[in-house]
XYZ file of C-alpha atoms in Angstrom:
726
model
C 187.538 165.718 80.780
C 190.926 166.287 82.298
C 192.201 162.692 82.195
C 194.338 160.870 79.650
C 192.664 158.804 77.005
C 191.796 155.336 78.256
C 192.367 156.261 81.894
C 189.290 155.842 84.079
C 188.682 159.022 86.003
C 187.389 158.802 89.558
C 184.047 160.570 89.995
C 182.533 161.924 93.231
C 179.719 160.152 95.060
C 176.124 161.366 95.093
C 176.657 162.692 98.614
C 179.664 164.744 97.462
C 177.597 166.260 94.645
C 174.764 167.037 97.094
C 177.216 168.866 99.348
C 178.550 170.908 96.413
C 175.013 171.754 95.245
C 174.326 173.529 98.507
C 176.366 176.385 96.980
C 175.332 176.524 93.318
C 176.642 180.084 93.057
C 180.146 178.664 93.561
C 180.067 175.192 92.007
C 178.503 176.212 88.652
C 179.662 178.623 85.959
C 176.853 177.963 83.453
C 174.491 181.002 83.452
C 171.346 178.839 83.737
C 172.730 176.807 86.652
C 174.784 179.366 88.551
C 172.790 180.272 91.670
C 170.008 177.776 90.829
C 167.766 176.550 93.668
C 167.941 172.780 94.264
C 164.958 170.809 95.499
C 165.673 169.949 99.145
C 164.953 167.035 101.471
C 163.412 167.450 104.919
C 166.955 167.769 106.245
C 167.596 170.729 103.963
C 169.993 168.868 101.634
C 169.653 168.722 97.829
C 167.384 165.788 96.959
C 169.081 163.163 94.784
C 167.584 160.438 92.602
C 170.428 157.937 92.499
C 171.101 155.332 89.830
C 173.909 152.986 88.807
C 175.956 155.639 86.984
C 174.693 158.998 88.233
C 172.641 161.061 90.658
C 169.937 163.384 89.331
C 169.012 166.657 91.047
C 166.127 169.050 90.385
C 167.324 172.654 89.974
C 165.291 175.788 89.286
C 167.284 178.407 87.386
C 167.590 181.763 89.095
C 168.144 183.383 85.686
C 165.106 182.063 83.784
C 162.957 180.386 86.430
C 162.954 177.170 84.351
C 163.297 173.818 86.079
C 165.986 171.380 84.993
C 167.040 167.854 85.826
C 170.827 167.872 86.293
C 172.540 164.491 86.064
C 175.858 164.235 87.934
C 177.966 161.195 87.004
C 179.304 158.917 89.740
C 181.011 156.336 87.518
C 183.236 156.367 84.465
C 181.438 155.879 81.118
C 183.721 155.165 78.124
C 183.651 157.871 75.434
C 181.018 159.737 77.461
C 181.302 163.121 75.778
C 181.492 161.582 72.291
C 178.341 159.531 72.951
C 176.278 162.411 74.270
C 177.347 164.688 71.423
C 176.318 162.049 68.865
C 172.987 161.404 70.615
C 172.243 165.106 70.992
C 173.064 165.758 67.333
C 170.813 162.906 66.126
C 167.857 163.858 68.313
C 168.151 167.497 67.267
C 167.649 166.400 63.652
C 164.218 164.908 64.407
C 161.294 166.940 63.128
C 158.717 167.199 65.962
C 155.948 167.378 63.361
C 156.905 163.923 62.103
C 156.920 162.294 65.555
C 153.875 160.556 66.993
C 154.191 162.517 70.250
C 156.756 164.792 71.960
C 158.707 161.928 73.570
C 162.094 163.496 72.821
C 163.382 165.600 75.748
C 166.072 168.192 75.123
C 169.378 167.902 76.945
C 172.799 169.506 76.923
C 176.104 167.853 77.836
C 178.259 170.300 79.793
C 181.915 169.232 80.268
C 183.675 170.524 83.395
C 180.406 172.114 84.554
C 180.386 171.431 88.290
C 183.155 171.931 90.817
C 183.542 169.364 93.593
C 186.572 170.012 95.789
C 189.483 171.042 93.574
C 188.227 169.205 90.458
C 185.525 169.909 87.865
C 183.230 167.278 86.370
C 180.692 167.028 83.528
C 176.910 167.138 83.986
C 173.885 166.571 81.776
C 171.336 169.405 81.822
C 167.897 168.110 80.837
C 164.389 169.469 80.537
C 162.236 168.774 83.587
C 158.965 167.036 82.753
C 155.977 166.746 85.055
C 155.011 163.128 84.508
C 154.712 159.769 86.263
C 156.401 156.482 85.498
C 154.537 153.925 83.429
C 154.060 151.566 86.381
C 152.699 154.368 88.584
C 150.313 155.395 85.825
C 149.073 151.809 85.518
C 148.573 151.636 89.291
C 146.094 154.499 88.955
C 144.565 153.799 85.533
C 144.662 150.040 84.873
C 140.879 149.748 85.257
C 140.313 152.256 82.426
C 140.538 149.872 79.481
C 140.168 152.583 76.870
C 142.977 154.674 78.382
C 145.337 151.672 78.621
C 144.509 150.604 75.058
C 145.210 154.144 73.860
C 148.524 154.190 75.735
C 149.492 150.869 74.118
C 148.891 152.435 70.693
C 150.999 155.441 71.675
C 153.791 153.192 72.907
C 153.719 151.330 69.605
C 153.888 154.671 67.788
C 156.894 155.698 69.903
C 158.751 152.489 68.976
C 157.839 153.150 65.347
C 159.437 156.607 65.594
C 162.620 155.098 67.016
C 162.757 152.321 64.423
C 162.175 154.628 61.460
C 165.060 156.858 62.577
C 167.391 153.901 63.426
C 167.524 154.867 67.098
C 167.441 152.490 70.072
C 166.997 153.641 73.659
C 168.859 150.668 75.136
C 166.887 150.493 78.400
C 163.150 150.579 77.670
C 161.442 149.964 81.008
C 158.744 151.377 83.281
C 161.085 153.881 84.964
C 162.303 155.406 81.694
C 158.817 155.690 80.156
C 156.953 158.628 81.671
C 153.274 159.400 81.068
C 152.500 163.123 80.865
C 149.247 164.785 81.908
C 147.851 164.437 78.365
C 148.572 160.673 78.456
C 151.399 160.950 75.897
C 154.747 159.314 76.573
C 158.129 160.840 77.362
C 161.390 158.926 77.044
C 164.128 159.689 79.602
C 167.651 158.471 80.446
C 169.604 158.441 77.173
C 172.841 157.064 78.697
C 172.750 153.790 76.743
C 171.079 155.132 73.580
C 172.232 153.959 70.159
C 172.315 156.273 67.152
C 173.952 155.480 63.785
C 176.947 157.720 64.557
C 177.870 155.366 67.444
C 177.993 152.252 65.260
C 181.111 150.264 66.107
C 181.251 151.313 69.744
C 180.183 148.986 72.543
C 177.234 149.476 74.839
C 177.633 151.067 78.254
C 174.876 149.125 80.040
C 172.734 145.994 79.778
C 169.354 147.536 80.570
C 166.836 146.608 83.283
C 166.986 142.849 83.787
C 163.184 142.440 83.890
C 162.820 143.816 80.365
C 165.797 142.307 78.550
C 166.137 139.186 76.451
C 168.236 136.391 77.997
C 170.166 136.500 74.714
C 171.321 140.102 75.129
C 175.092 140.252 75.507
C 177.783 142.851 76.046
C 178.411 143.086 72.300
C 174.786 143.907 71.455
C 174.699 147.589 70.556
C 172.649 148.595 67.558
C 169.215 149.501 66.244
C 167.761 146.167 67.485
C 168.458 146.839 71.187
C 164.847 147.666 72.100
C 163.026 144.946 70.194
C 162.496 142.438 72.996
C 161.769 145.138 75.583
C 159.198 146.700 73.251
C 157.335 143.394 72.882
C 157.340 142.858 76.658
C 155.925 146.331 77.397
C 153.393 146.213 74.557
C 152.182 142.775 75.689
C 151.800 144.051 79.271
C 149.738 147.060 78.146
C 147.503 145.070 75.779
C 146.944 142.350 78.398
C 146.040 144.924 81.061
C 143.665 146.661 78.638
C 141.983 143.343 77.824
C 141.759 142.180 81.445
C 142.510 144.814 84.142
C 142.437 142.094 86.822
C 145.777 140.830 85.464
C 147.488 143.908 86.905
C 146.754 142.956 90.514
C 147.179 139.267 89.750
C 150.673 139.442 88.220
C 152.096 142.824 89.282
C 153.549 143.338 92.745
C 153.138 146.715 94.502
C 156.301 148.760 93.872
C 157.628 145.860 91.791
C 160.405 146.604 89.304
C 158.433 145.050 86.444
C 154.987 145.181 84.808
C 153.579 141.643 84.447
C 156.637 139.420 83.834
C 160.164 139.269 85.280
C 163.576 138.069 84.172
C 162.898 134.562 85.508
C 159.770 134.276 83.367
C 161.902 134.807 80.243
C 164.767 132.548 81.347
C 162.538 129.650 82.500
C 159.246 129.961 80.619
C 158.328 126.343 81.398
C 158.134 127.060 85.131
C 156.695 130.571 84.854
C 153.319 130.963 86.562
C 152.843 134.443 85.106
C 153.581 133.326 81.553
C 151.276 130.297 81.878
C 148.509 132.620 83.100
C 148.864 134.809 80.018
C 149.193 131.877 77.602
C 145.969 130.326 78.966
C 143.998 133.594 78.856
C 140.757 133.341 76.826
C 141.455 136.616 75.016
C 143.389 135.664 71.834
C 145.315 138.959 71.846
C 146.661 138.286 75.352
C 147.559 134.652 74.706
C 148.978 135.471 71.264
C 151.244 138.229 72.550
C 152.410 136.027 75.438
C 153.273 133.270 72.969
C 155.130 135.810 70.840
C 157.224 137.006 73.814
C 157.983 133.420 74.795
C 159.139 132.594 71.253
C 161.350 135.705 71.065
C 163.090 135.201 74.419
C 165.744 132.842 73.022
C 166.411 134.439 69.649
C 169.261 136.876 68.892
C 168.185 140.511 69.078
C 169.053 141.315 65.483
C 166.583 138.738 64.102
C 163.636 139.803 66.262
C 160.794 141.523 64.399
C 160.519 145.205 65.312
C 157.279 145.946 67.125
C 156.747 148.921 64.826
C 156.839 146.649 61.747
C 154.783 143.801 63.178
C 151.838 145.770 64.564
C 149.541 147.629 62.132
C 149.493 151.403 62.484
C 146.725 152.657 64.735
C 145.153 155.871 63.503
C 143.352 158.266 65.828
C 140.512 158.775 63.366
C 139.454 155.613 61.529
C 138.173 155.908 57.992
C 134.537 154.947 57.358
C 135.317 153.209 54.081
C 136.432 149.574 53.906
C 137.833 147.387 51.188
C 138.297 143.680 50.803
C 141.132 142.238 52.860
C 143.873 140.253 51.216
C 143.979 136.503 51.929
C 145.706 135.854 55.259
C 149.283 134.605 55.290
C 151.336 132.964 57.999
C 154.806 134.103 58.893
C 157.016 132.531 61.525
C 157.843 134.757 64.464
C 161.290 136.198 64.447
C 161.604 136.374 60.683
C 160.606 140.020 60.344
C 156.922 139.386 59.469
C 153.683 138.965 61.428
C 153.117 136.146 63.937
C 150.329 133.669 63.209
C 147.818 135.215 65.585
C 148.077 138.632 63.901
C 147.644 137.446 60.296
C 144.912 139.363 58.520
C 144.975 142.300 60.977
C 146.971 144.582 58.726
C 144.857 147.201 56.969
C 144.454 146.454 53.237
C 146.367 148.593 50.807
C 144.363 151.510 49.506
C 143.280 151.346 45.859
C 144.938 153.778 43.469
C 142.978 156.986 42.818
C 140.601 156.880 39.869
C 141.527 158.596 36.639
C 138.475 160.844 36.738
C 134.732 160.920 37.297
C 133.134 157.712 36.024
C 129.529 158.895 35.566
C 127.528 162.052 35.021
C 124.408 162.838 37.028
C 121.145 163.659 35.181
C 120.491 167.361 34.675
C 116.670 167.112 34.897
C 113.612 164.891 34.762
C 112.751 163.026 31.537
C 109.861 160.823 30.447
C 106.791 160.831 32.674
C 105.839 157.631 34.456
C 102.277 156.571 35.386
C 102.969 157.791 38.904
C 103.913 161.192 37.476
C 100.611 161.314 35.540
C 98.668 160.480 38.702
C 100.452 163.261 40.592
C 99.842 165.717 37.760
C 96.080 164.872 37.663
C 95.624 164.909 41.433
C 97.011 168.425 41.909
C 94.224 170.274 39.931
C 91.467 167.885 41.103
C 92.313 168.226 44.790
C 92.910 171.962 44.429
C 89.450 172.348 42.786
C 87.855 170.233 45.495
C 89.364 172.460 48.125
C 88.064 175.571 46.381
C 84.528 174.126 46.075
C 84.525 173.220 49.762
C 85.487 176.747 50.697
C 82.907 178.372 48.291
C 80.068 176.004 49.298
C 80.751 176.614 52.933
C 81.104 172.919 53.851
C 82.206 172.419 57.445
C 85.988 171.692 57.487
C 87.539 168.800 59.447
C 90.099 169.247 62.189
C 92.985 169.365 59.734
C 91.457 172.373 57.925
C 90.322 173.118 54.448
C 93.808 172.657 53.045
C 93.791 168.886 53.530
C 93.363 168.054 49.820
C 96.288 170.323 48.940
C 98.477 168.630 51.602
C 97.521 165.232 50.226
C 98.463 166.366 46.710
C 101.814 167.717 47.964
C 102.604 164.463 49.765
C 101.718 162.353 46.736
C 103.796 164.634 44.519
C 106.767 164.364 46.903
C 106.411 160.570 46.926
C 106.330 160.459 43.157
C 109.453 162.677 43.019
C 111.308 160.402 45.422
C 110.640 157.449 43.150
C 112.256 159.066 40.123
C 115.378 157.245 38.853
C 117.107 160.584 38.145
C 117.294 161.387 41.852
C 118.731 157.948 42.682
C 121.370 158.302 39.956
C 122.207 161.830 41.101
C 122.710 160.700 44.704
C 124.860 157.789 43.545
C 127.059 160.079 41.442
C 127.454 162.535 44.348
C 128.357 159.697 46.726
C 130.896 158.304 44.257
C 132.536 161.661 43.690
C 132.633 162.309 47.457
C 134.312 158.932 47.980
C 136.876 159.558 45.224
C 137.747 162.974 46.653
C 138.100 161.461 50.129
C 140.615 158.927 48.803
C 142.757 161.622 47.210
C 145.437 163.383 49.242
C 144.825 167.058 49.786
C 147.002 168.758 47.138
C 147.473 171.828 49.337
C 148.802 169.717 52.212
C 150.846 167.620 49.786
C 152.416 170.747 48.314
C 153.183 172.078 51.799
C 154.779 168.750 52.781
C 156.825 168.672 49.569
C 157.950 172.269 50.108
C 158.907 171.481 53.709
C 160.864 168.379 52.643
C 162.658 170.380 49.964
C 163.557 173.110 52.430
C 164.869 170.509 54.868
C 166.823 168.834 52.061
C 168.244 172.142 50.808
C 169.321 173.083 54.334
C 171.008 169.694 54.777
C 172.702 170.011 51.392
C 173.906 173.517 52.207
C 175.281 172.212 55.483
C 176.935 169.264 53.727
C 178.524 171.350 50.981
C 179.834 173.718 53.626
C 181.004 170.912 55.901
C 183.039 169.176 53.164
C 185.688 171.921 52.687
C 185.640 172.552 56.431
C 186.428 168.881 57.026
C 189.264 169.117 54.502
C 190.620 172.156 56.319
C 190.394 170.286 59.634
C 192.264 167.327 58.159
C 195.004 169.601 56.873
C 195.173 171.373 60.221
C 195.439 168.022 61.997
C 198.257 167.049 59.611
C 200.237 170.211 60.296
C 199.555 169.858 64.025
C 200.867 166.282 63.875
C 204.013 167.462 62.055
C 204.519 170.202 64.619
C 204.067 167.774 67.487
C 206.488 165.314 65.855
C 209.094 168.061 65.509
C 208.619 169.035 69.149
C 209.006 165.406 70.168
C 212.174 165.120 68.082
C 213.730 168.217 69.650
C 212.746 167.070 73.145
C 214.172 163.563 72.723
C 217.385 164.724 71.067
C 217.856 167.357 73.747
C 217.501 164.666 76.420
C 220.015 162.427 74.619
C 222.475 165.320 74.121
C 222.202 166.066 77.818
C 223.090 162.467 78.598
C 226.005 162.555 76.143
C 227.295 165.780 77.685
C 227.077 164.149 81.109
C 229.279 161.202 80.093
C 232.474 163.083 81.103
C 231.181 163.552 84.624
C 229.954 159.963 84.607
C 233.491 158.822 83.637
C 235.009 160.887 86.428
C 232.592 159.400 88.992
C 233.169 155.875 87.682
C 236.982 156.260 87.925
C 236.715 157.703 91.422
C 234.426 154.901 92.545
C 236.686 152.234 91.036
C 239.735 153.708 92.841
C 237.805 153.936 96.114
C 236.659 150.312 95.742
C 240.236 149.251 94.965
C 241.587 151.071 98.036
C 238.888 149.653 100.289
C 239.638 146.129 99.066
C 243.397 146.628 99.655
C 242.864 147.879 103.244
C 240.453 145.015 104.002
C 242.979 142.521 102.617
C 245.821 143.966 104.706
C 243.725 143.869 107.878
C 242.708 140.312 107.118
C 246.348 139.250 106.914
C 247.186 140.489 110.467
C 246.058 137.607 112.692
C 245.643 138.229 116.427
C 247.311 134.958 117.365
C 250.452 135.841 115.333
C 250.909 139.456 116.515
C 248.637 139.847 119.512
C 247.925 143.304 120.924
C 249.190 144.241 124.349
C 247.556 142.166 127.088
C 246.063 139.542 124.763
C 247.514 136.134 125.498
C 247.090 132.823 123.667
C 243.947 131.925 125.678
C 242.217 135.194 124.920
C 243.341 134.910 121.284
C 241.790 131.426 121.148
C 238.549 132.721 122.698
C 238.451 135.585 120.194
C 239.039 133.122 117.316
C 236.243 130.899 118.634
C 233.963 133.967 118.594
C 234.881 134.680 114.943
C 237.488 137.393 115.543
C 240.759 136.104 114.088
C 242.158 139.198 112.371
C 241.913 142.979 112.402
C 239.360 142.743 109.552
C 236.832 140.804 111.690
C 235.819 143.641 113.991
C 235.572 147.407 113.819
C 235.547 148.601 117.426
C 234.021 148.027 120.831
C 231.179 149.337 122.976
C 231.230 149.926 126.702
C 228.525 148.149 128.765
C 227.577 148.408 132.431
C 227.916 145.231 134.457
C 225.207 145.602 137.109
C 226.082 142.388 138.937
C 229.599 143.568 139.763
C 228.947 147.300 139.463
C 231.701 147.615 136.862
C 232.132 148.596 133.240
C 232.643 145.875 130.634
C 232.924 145.862 126.858
C 231.478 144.074 123.872
C 233.221 143.906 120.515
C 231.446 145.175 117.367
C 231.849 142.805 114.430
C 232.191 144.028 110.868
C 228.540 143.052 110.273
C 227.471 145.415 113.072
C 226.580 142.635 115.498
C 228.050 142.860 118.999
C 229.649 139.955 120.822
C 230.803 139.437 124.429
C 234.049 137.514 124.763
C 234.973 136.216 128.220
C 238.079 137.912 129.531
C 237.770 140.941 127.279
C 237.037 143.880 129.480
C 237.118 147.538 128.642
C 240.940 147.760 128.965
C 241.615 144.812 126.629
C 238.930 146.082 124.213
C 240.752 149.405 124.094
C 244.008 147.568 123.400
C 242.370 145.674 120.529
C 240.926 148.885 119.146
C 244.300 150.694 119.303
C 245.971 147.681 117.647
C 243.388 147.703 114.835
C 243.621 151.460 114.240
C 247.392 151.289 113.928
C 247.119 148.511 111.370
C 244.354 150.407 109.515
C 246.463 153.602 109.359
C 249.439 151.643 108.083
C 247.318 149.973 105.355
C 245.798 153.277 104.283
C 249.247 154.794 103.987
C 250.294 151.980 101.640
C 247.038 151.749 99.618
C 247.257 152.362 95.811
C 246.734 155.953 94.770
C 245.731 155.339 91.148
C 244.104 152.767 88.885
C 246.148 150.673 86.572
C 246.062 151.356 82.833
C 244.046 148.181 82.245
C 241.526 149.097 84.944
C 241.130 152.614 83.616
C 240.815 151.371 80.035
C 238.000 148.982 81.003
C 235.979 151.818 82.560
C 236.647 154.141 79.645
C 235.514 151.423 77.228
C 232.170 151.212 79.110
C 231.654 154.962 78.776
C 232.644 154.807 75.100
C 230.073 152.042 74.559
C 227.458 154.130 76.371
C 228.312 157.115 74.142
C 227.915 154.940 71.046
C 224.510 153.701 72.283
C 223.285 157.240 72.870
C 224.524 158.286 69.432
C 222.567 155.408 67.877
C 219.487 156.417 69.887
C 219.837 159.988 68.686
C 219.917 158.821 65.076
C 216.931 156.530 65.750
C 214.911 159.568 66.818
C 215.171 160.896 63.264
C 213.822 157.589 61.894
C 211.046 157.518 64.493
C 209.973 161.074 63.751
C 210.103 160.442 60.025
C 207.790 157.445 60.565
C 205.440 159.724 62.506
C 205.507 162.224 59.652
C 204.767 159.434 57.189
C 201.908 158.215 59.357
C 200.505 161.750 59.499
C 200.746 162.018 55.704
C 198.970 158.673 55.299
C 196.280 159.756 57.743
C 195.820 162.939 55.707
C 195.610 161.031 52.408
C 193.255 158.401 53.824
C 191.085 161.108 55.346
C 190.972 163.053 52.094
C 190.096 159.876 50.197
C 187.391 159.026 52.739
C 185.945 162.537 52.597
C 185.926 162.479 48.806
C 184.244 159.056 48.804
C 181.647 160.148 51.350
C 181.055 163.382 49.450
C 180.564 161.452 46.216
C 178.111 159.062 47.859
C 176.291 161.971 49.465
C 176.156 163.696 46.086
C 174.686 160.551 44.517
C 172.091 160.357 47.275
C 171.312 164.038 46.785
C 170.779 163.485 43.042
C 168.491 160.561 43.808
C 166.613 162.713 46.290
C 166.217 165.477 43.713
C 164.882 162.918 41.242
C 162.478 161.753 43.913
C 161.361 165.350 44.445
C 160.803 165.592 40.694
C 158.674 162.441 40.716
C 156.742 163.743 43.696
C 156.208 167.077 41.928
C 154.808 165.331 38.851
C 152.614 163.106 41.011
C 151.443 166.151 42.952
C 150.597 167.958 39.722
C 148.668 164.936 38.489
C 146.932 164.601 41.822
C 146.130 168.320 41.834
C 144.722 168.135 38.303
C 142.632 165.099 39.186
C 141.500 166.781 42.391
C 140.477 169.834 40.339
C 138.555 167.712 37.828
C 136.786 165.836 40.592
C 135.989 169.064 42.436
C 134.579 170.582 39.225
C 132.591 167.422 38.581
C 131.346 167.571 42.165
C 130.167 171.146 41.745
C 128.443 170.278 38.453
C 126.800 167.240 40.038
C 125.559 169.341 42.945
C 124.157 171.904 40.464
C 122.363 169.143 38.533
C 121.116 167.684 41.792
C 119.607 171.054 42.691
C 117.758 170.989 39.354
C 115.893 167.939 40.649
C 114.176 170.027 43.327
C 110.494 169.813 44.227
C 109.623 172.923 42.200
C 111.506 171.569 39.190
C 109.588 168.320 39.456
C 106.202 170.097 39.602
C 107.204 172.123 36.543
C 108.232 168.891 34.800
C 104.815 167.360 35.552
C 102.993 170.036 33.557
C 105.420 171.299 30.916
C 107.603 168.202 30.487
C 110.997 169.819 31.293
């Protein structure tokens, strides 16, 4: 990032980024972004969508023609690159086939990607999705109850995906939930996302205030971040689906909320919106509102996840039902179901049967009186028909075949009353139901094979990563030793330079001490020569008294004079310059007397300089030399301390290496244990799959046999049975 650790780097404004993006050929080096075309405003400037931490621009790549959302950061985010790398790595591990919908958008963190002025800054390159925000979608579709209900189920499925993978978005709200053209959801803005790799770090934002619990604090950063927001959004969708009029009643046009706001959560007693939902006649609406109210003042980590508290909604409901378990009551916030949802969870499916329970009859047995009647009627009615045709009797409207039709109908009726057919249908229905309850062994085998392949790939990556991590640790150790040695050489070189400079420092100190001694001697000599005792030429007692009154008693009290023009008399006067630099006008001292004073002072000064000491005394010189000697001793001690400091750094590096190796070994052992458990689980699944496949084969064979037997109970077979008994 180009700034020291812990130092907050200054980022450009959105306007500065927009100016740079006018020349993408220059500001970008990334091949997909270099020369990209930004979306422009009416003024011809790149259009920005600005937020609290960044500005987002739409760019169409000149290389691929693909459209991207490029996020340019305007504020410092702690550990930004580390966070995005962890989030990107975790999201990349998700199997799209296991997600409820394609809510996960790809992104790429690009450090030093964009140039603004003389500096380069990071950007986030994201997929562009054609979608609308959740609130905009509800504006257009809130009257379609089925569509809103379906979207609520999809939102619940999205939260289930996040919960099952221990991911939290951190800012679930209408602007970050987009609805695509197929009415599936997309999740955007991953700045505050939590993934397990970020455990221990703090959050970077608090989320939209109209969707967050009043209990959410700065230290809340974990898998429970989204729980309150999820309940709020789910309640809003379910309430709108139940009563579309609530949307216009509680939502404000362009409002930054769905049905409730921050104030409704903070002060539920005075909330008109919450009271409206609590008093709604639909129990789902009132129950969800009561749930949200009860969760508003509980810590996030004790809130029940929406994905665990709402039963899974399947797109295709099964036609079979089983008895529900007796309802139970669980207090909200304890991880179970709230009171109003008790009994709504689908009952657990019964275990598959061990095999076919009954065998269908393979033919008709034992004639009944109805069978005898049918058997007698066929020849009688057939003979009657023949006689009518031979005798030439006029036939009715239905034709001469009426007796035969009557016989066929009676025979069909008699066949339908046979117990064998009822038993055969029952056996077929039972076998069909048992097969429907069994998992498809082909799909199960494919899923097991896919899971094994995923596991094997992860294990291969882990077994490769372990020695690589050891190599990195060793490399870090040697790098630390090298850096410590460099630091030692640098510090000792600096100290040696100071030690070598002590001779020159002694010379300067002696020269300064002599100069100070000479200056003090001259000042003392000048101070001893009083004007009143040895006045200069032309200075009498009165002028001497005036000079003394003005503070000039000796040659040490002034250092010269300055000529001044006397405009009143058109003459030149003089002011005396005191030692402090201040000038003073003394009555009677004109330019001539000032010159006399100056000449008098210079003579005294020259005489004092001629007599000043030319060398320091032995005691004075010894005192200065002792100071330098003490300084040399201090530097020598510092130089020796560098060795101790560097040795401590080496020891710290060794401890870091040992701790890292121990941690890697521990993690590798735990991972190996988990891998063994996973292999055992694969073994159990393989056995179960084999058993399921065998049972599926037996049931399929029984089904085919039952269908064959059922075909033996056909109309022709029944007629044959009537006359030959089999």
